[in-house]
PDB file of C-alpha atoms in Angstrom:
ATOM      1  CA  MET A   1      12.114-188.126  59.690  1.00 54.00           C
ATOM      2  CA  GLU A   2       8.354-188.706  59.368  1.00 59.00           C
ATOM      3  CA  PRO A   3       6.580-186.842  56.621  1.00 60.00           C
ATOM      4  CA  PRO A   4       3.950-184.352  57.750  1.00 66.00           C
ATOM      5  CA  PRO A   5       0.334-185.677  57.839  1.00 67.00           C
ATOM      6  CA  ASP A   6      -0.869-182.899  55.443  1.00 80.00           C
ATOM      7  CA  LEU A   7       1.817-183.742  52.823  1.00 86.00           C
ATOM      8  CA  THR A   8       0.603-183.401  49.282  1.00 94.00           C
ATOM      9  CA  CYS A   9       1.670-185.820  46.489  1.00 95.00           C
ATOM     10  CA  ARG A  10       3.453-183.041  44.743  1.00 96.00           C
ATOM     11  CA  ASP A  11       5.304-182.036  47.927  1.00 95.00           C
ATOM     12  CA  ALA A  12       6.251-185.757  48.486  1.00 94.00           C
ATOM     13  CA  ILE A  13       7.814-185.900  45.080  1.00 96.00           C
ATOM     14  CA  ARG A  14       9.289-182.407  45.296  1.00 96.00           C
ATOM     15  CA  GLY A  15      11.005-183.479  48.664  1.00 93.00           C
ATOM     16  CA  MET A  16      12.652-186.668  47.286  1.00 94.00           C
ATOM     17  CA  PRO A  17      15.894-184.752  46.346  1.00 95.00           C
ATOM     18  CA  LEU A  18      16.264-183.971  50.102  1.00 93.00           C
ATOM     19  CA  ALA A  19      16.531-187.751  50.626  1.00 92.00           C
ATOM     20  CA  PHE A  20      18.797-188.354  47.672  1.00 95.00           C
ATOM     21  CA  ASN A  21      21.773-190.596  48.273  1.00 94.00           C
ATOM     22  CA  ALA A  22      24.478-189.404  45.925  1.00 93.00           C
ATOM     23  CA  HIS A  23      26.687-192.298  46.889  1.00 93.00           C
ATOM     24  CA  ALA A  24      24.209-194.776  45.682  1.00 92.00           C
ATOM     25  CA  ALA A  25      23.713-192.764  42.425  1.00 93.00           C
ATOM     26  CA  ALA A  26      27.457-192.667  41.530  1.00 91.00           C
ATOM     27  CA  GLY A  27      27.724-192.333  37.750  1.00 93.00           C
ATOM     28  CA  LEU A  28      23.974-192.384  37.204  1.00 95.00           C
ATOM     29  CA  ARG A  29      22.302-190.146  34.652  1.00 97.00           C
ATOM     30  CA  ALA A  30      18.561-190.702  34.655  1.00 97.00           C
ATOM     31  CA  VAL A  31      15.170-189.034  34.482  1.00 98.00           C
ATOM     32  CA  ILE A  32      12.289-190.455  36.577  1.00 98.00           C
ATOM     33  CA  GLN A  33       8.914-189.253  35.412  1.00 98.00           C
ATOM     34  CA  PHE A  34       5.868-189.320  37.680  1.00 98.00           C
ATOM     35  CA  ARG A  35       2.405-189.283  36.018  1.00 98.00           C
ATOM     36  CA  ILE A  36       0.069-188.739  39.007  1.00 98.00           C
ATOM     37  CA  THR A  37      -3.732-189.215  38.751  1.00 98.00           C
ATOM     38  CA  GLY A  38      -6.461-189.343  41.424  1.00 95.00           C
ATOM     39  CA  ALA A  39      -7.286-186.591  43.938  1.00 95.00           C
ATOM     40  CA  GLU A  40      -3.998-184.698  43.288  1.00 96.00           C
ATOM     41  CA  PRO A  41      -3.157-185.087  39.629  1.00 97.00           C
ATOM     42  CA  GLY A  42       0.098-183.740  38.231  1.00 98.00           C
ATOM     43  CA  ASP A  43       3.201-184.432  36.131  1.00 98.00           C
ATOM     44  CA  TYR A  44       6.603-184.166  37.786  1.00 98.00           C
ATOM     45  CA  TYR A  45      10.087-185.565  37.120  1.00 98.00           C
ATOM     46  CA  LEU A  46      13.366-185.965  38.837  1.00 98.00           C
ATOM     47  CA  ARG A  47      16.625-185.435  36.929  1.00 98.00           C
ATOM     48  CA  ILE A  48      19.665-187.313  38.335  1.00 97.00           C
ATOM     49  CA  ALA A  49      23.148-186.357  37.065  1.00 96.00           C
ATOM     50  CA  GLY A  50      26.546-185.539  38.462  1.00 94.00           C
ATOM     51  CA  GLY A  51      25.639-186.802  41.934  1.00 93.00           C
ATOM     52  CA  GLU A  52      22.687-184.400  42.236  1.00 96.00           C
ATOM     53  CA  CYS A  53      18.934-184.729  41.957  1.00 97.00           C
ATOM     54  CA  PHE A  54      16.584-182.015  40.896  1.00 98.00           C
ATOM     55  CA  PHE A  55      12.780-181.776  40.909  1.00 98.00           C
ATOM     56  CA  HIS A  56      10.836-180.376  37.905  1.00 98.00           C
ATOM     57  CA  GLU A  57       7.215-179.960  37.098  1.00 98.00           C
ATOM     58  CA  GLY A  58       5.792-181.108  33.727  1.00 98.00           C
ATOM     59  CA  VAL A  59       6.464-183.960  31.336  1.00 98.00           C
ATOM     60  CA  PHE A  60      10.001-184.924  30.213  1.00 98.00           C
ATOM     61  CA  ASP A  61      10.203-185.888  26.482  1.00 97.00           C
ATOM     62  CA  LYS A  62      12.010-189.245  26.943  1.00 97.00           C
ATOM     63  CA  PRO A  63      12.377-190.224  30.560  1.00 98.00           C
ATOM     64  CA  ASP A  64      14.271-193.394  31.564  1.00 98.00           C
ATOM     65  CA  VAL A  65      11.362-194.616  33.607  1.00 97.00           C
ATOM     66  CA  SER A  66       7.764-193.374  33.992  1.00 98.00           C
ATOM     67  CA  ILE A  67       5.692-194.164  37.140  1.00 97.00           C
ATOM     68  CA  HIS A  68       1.919-193.976  36.732  1.00 98.00           C
ATOM     69  CA  ALA A  69       0.215-193.838  40.084  1.00 97.00           C
ATOM     70  CA  ARG A  70      -2.803-192.426  41.833  1.00 97.00           C
ATOM     71  CA  SER A  71      -1.833-189.769  44.367  1.00 97.00           C
ATOM     72  CA  GLU A  72      -3.337-191.772  47.115  1.00 96.00           C
ATOM     73  CA  VAL A  73      -1.063-194.668  46.374  1.00 96.00           C
ATOM     74  CA  TRP A  74       2.162-192.717  46.105  1.00 94.00           C
ATOM     75  CA  LEU A  75       1.292-190.779  49.375  1.00 93.00           C
ATOM     76  CA  ALA A  76       0.789-194.127  51.132  1.00 93.00           C
ATOM     77  CA  ILE A  77       4.224-195.151  49.877  1.00 91.00           C
ATOM     78  CA  ALA A  78       5.709-191.778  51.070  1.00 87.00           C
ATOM     79  CA  HIS A  79       4.193-192.272  54.450  1.00 85.00           C
ATOM     80  CA  GLY A  80       5.490-195.763  54.809  1.00 87.00           C
ATOM     81  CA  GLU A  81       1.970-197.118  54.962  1.00 92.00           C
ATOM     82  CA  LEU A  82       2.425-199.085  51.736  1.00 93.00           C
ATOM     83  CA  ASP A  83       5.565-200.841  50.544  1.00 91.00           C
ATOM     84  CA  GLY A  84       6.444-199.543  47.085  1.00 89.00           C
ATOM     85  CA  THR A  85       7.607-202.904  45.767  1.00 87.00           C
ATOM     86  CA  LEU A  86       4.526-204.704  47.020  1.00 91.00           C
ATOM     87  CA  ALA A  87       2.346-201.944  45.551  1.00 94.00           C
ATOM     88  CA  TYR A  88       4.019-202.420  42.164  1.00 92.00           C
ATOM     89  CA  LEU A  89       3.787-206.151  42.279  1.00 92.00           C
ATOM     90  CA  THR A  90       0.049-206.048  43.086  1.00 95.00           C
ATOM     91  CA  GLY A  91      -0.708-203.537  40.278  1.00 96.00           C
ATOM     92  CA  ARG A  92      -1.348-200.481  42.503  1.00 96.00           C
ATOM     93  CA  TYR A  93       0.732-198.461  40.048  1.00 96.00           C
ATOM     94  CA  ARG A  94       2.460-199.183  36.739  1.00 96.00           C
ATOM     95  CA  VAL A  95       5.811-198.501  35.251  1.00 96.00           C
ATOM     96  CA  GLU A  96       7.041-197.836  31.639  1.00 97.00           C
ATOM     97  CA  GLY A  97      10.714-197.931  30.744  1.00 97.00           C
ATOM     98  CA  ASN A  98      13.704-199.064  32.831  1.00 95.00           C
ATOM     99  CA  VAL A  99      12.266-201.028  35.731  1.00 91.00           C
ATOM    100  CA  TRP A 100      15.790-201.247  37.250  1.00 91.00           C
ATOM    101  CA  LEU A 101      15.532-197.615  38.161  1.00 92.00           C
ATOM    102  CA  LEU A 102      12.249-198.396  40.006  1.00 88.00           C
ATOM    103  CA  ILE A 103      14.052-201.133  41.905  1.00 88.00           C
ATOM    104  CA  ARG A 104      16.788-198.760  42.768  1.00 90.00           C
ATOM    105  CA  LEU A 105      14.478-196.071  44.345  1.00 89.00           C
ATOM    106  CA  LYS A 106      15.022-197.331  47.879  1.00 86.00           C
ATOM    107  CA  SER A 107      18.709-197.026  47.702  1.00 91.00           C
ATOM    108  CA  LEU A 108      18.677-193.756  45.654  1.00 94.00           C
ATOM    109  CA  PHE A 109      16.397-192.073  48.160  1.00 91.00           C
ATOM    110  CA  SER A 110      17.532-193.798  51.264  1.00 80.00           C
ATOM    111  CA  ALA A 111      17.729-190.889  53.621  1.00 63.00           C
ATOM    112  CA  THR A 112      14.167-191.438  54.721  1.00 43.00           C
ATOM    113  CA  GLY A 113      13.796-195.081  53.758  1.00 41.00           C
ATOM    114  CA  LYS A 114      10.145-194.520  52.897  1.00 42.00           C
ATOM    115  CA  VAL A 115      10.229-194.802  49.055  1.00 44.00           C
TER     116      VAL A 115
END
């Protein structure tokens, strides 16, 4: 399913639980923090536990991983215009914490295959 062309960065992150692959997350308990800057700044996080994923606004005290990205970069990844791994490797965004969670994003949110 293609994301709508007018998708905001907040909506892209808020929609990630819809693409959540509970099978790939078996036994996982984690918090993924998004610190977004650029044209659409905001702080959001996803809490994964018990085979479910929930979106929250704000800053989580001790996330397992924090993704720092400009909204334009994260939207390009959400639209499939930019490969998330390549963007990370070329410094388009930075990560703090458990990089293994970043590597697992594609399988954790595989319903769309766009992350």
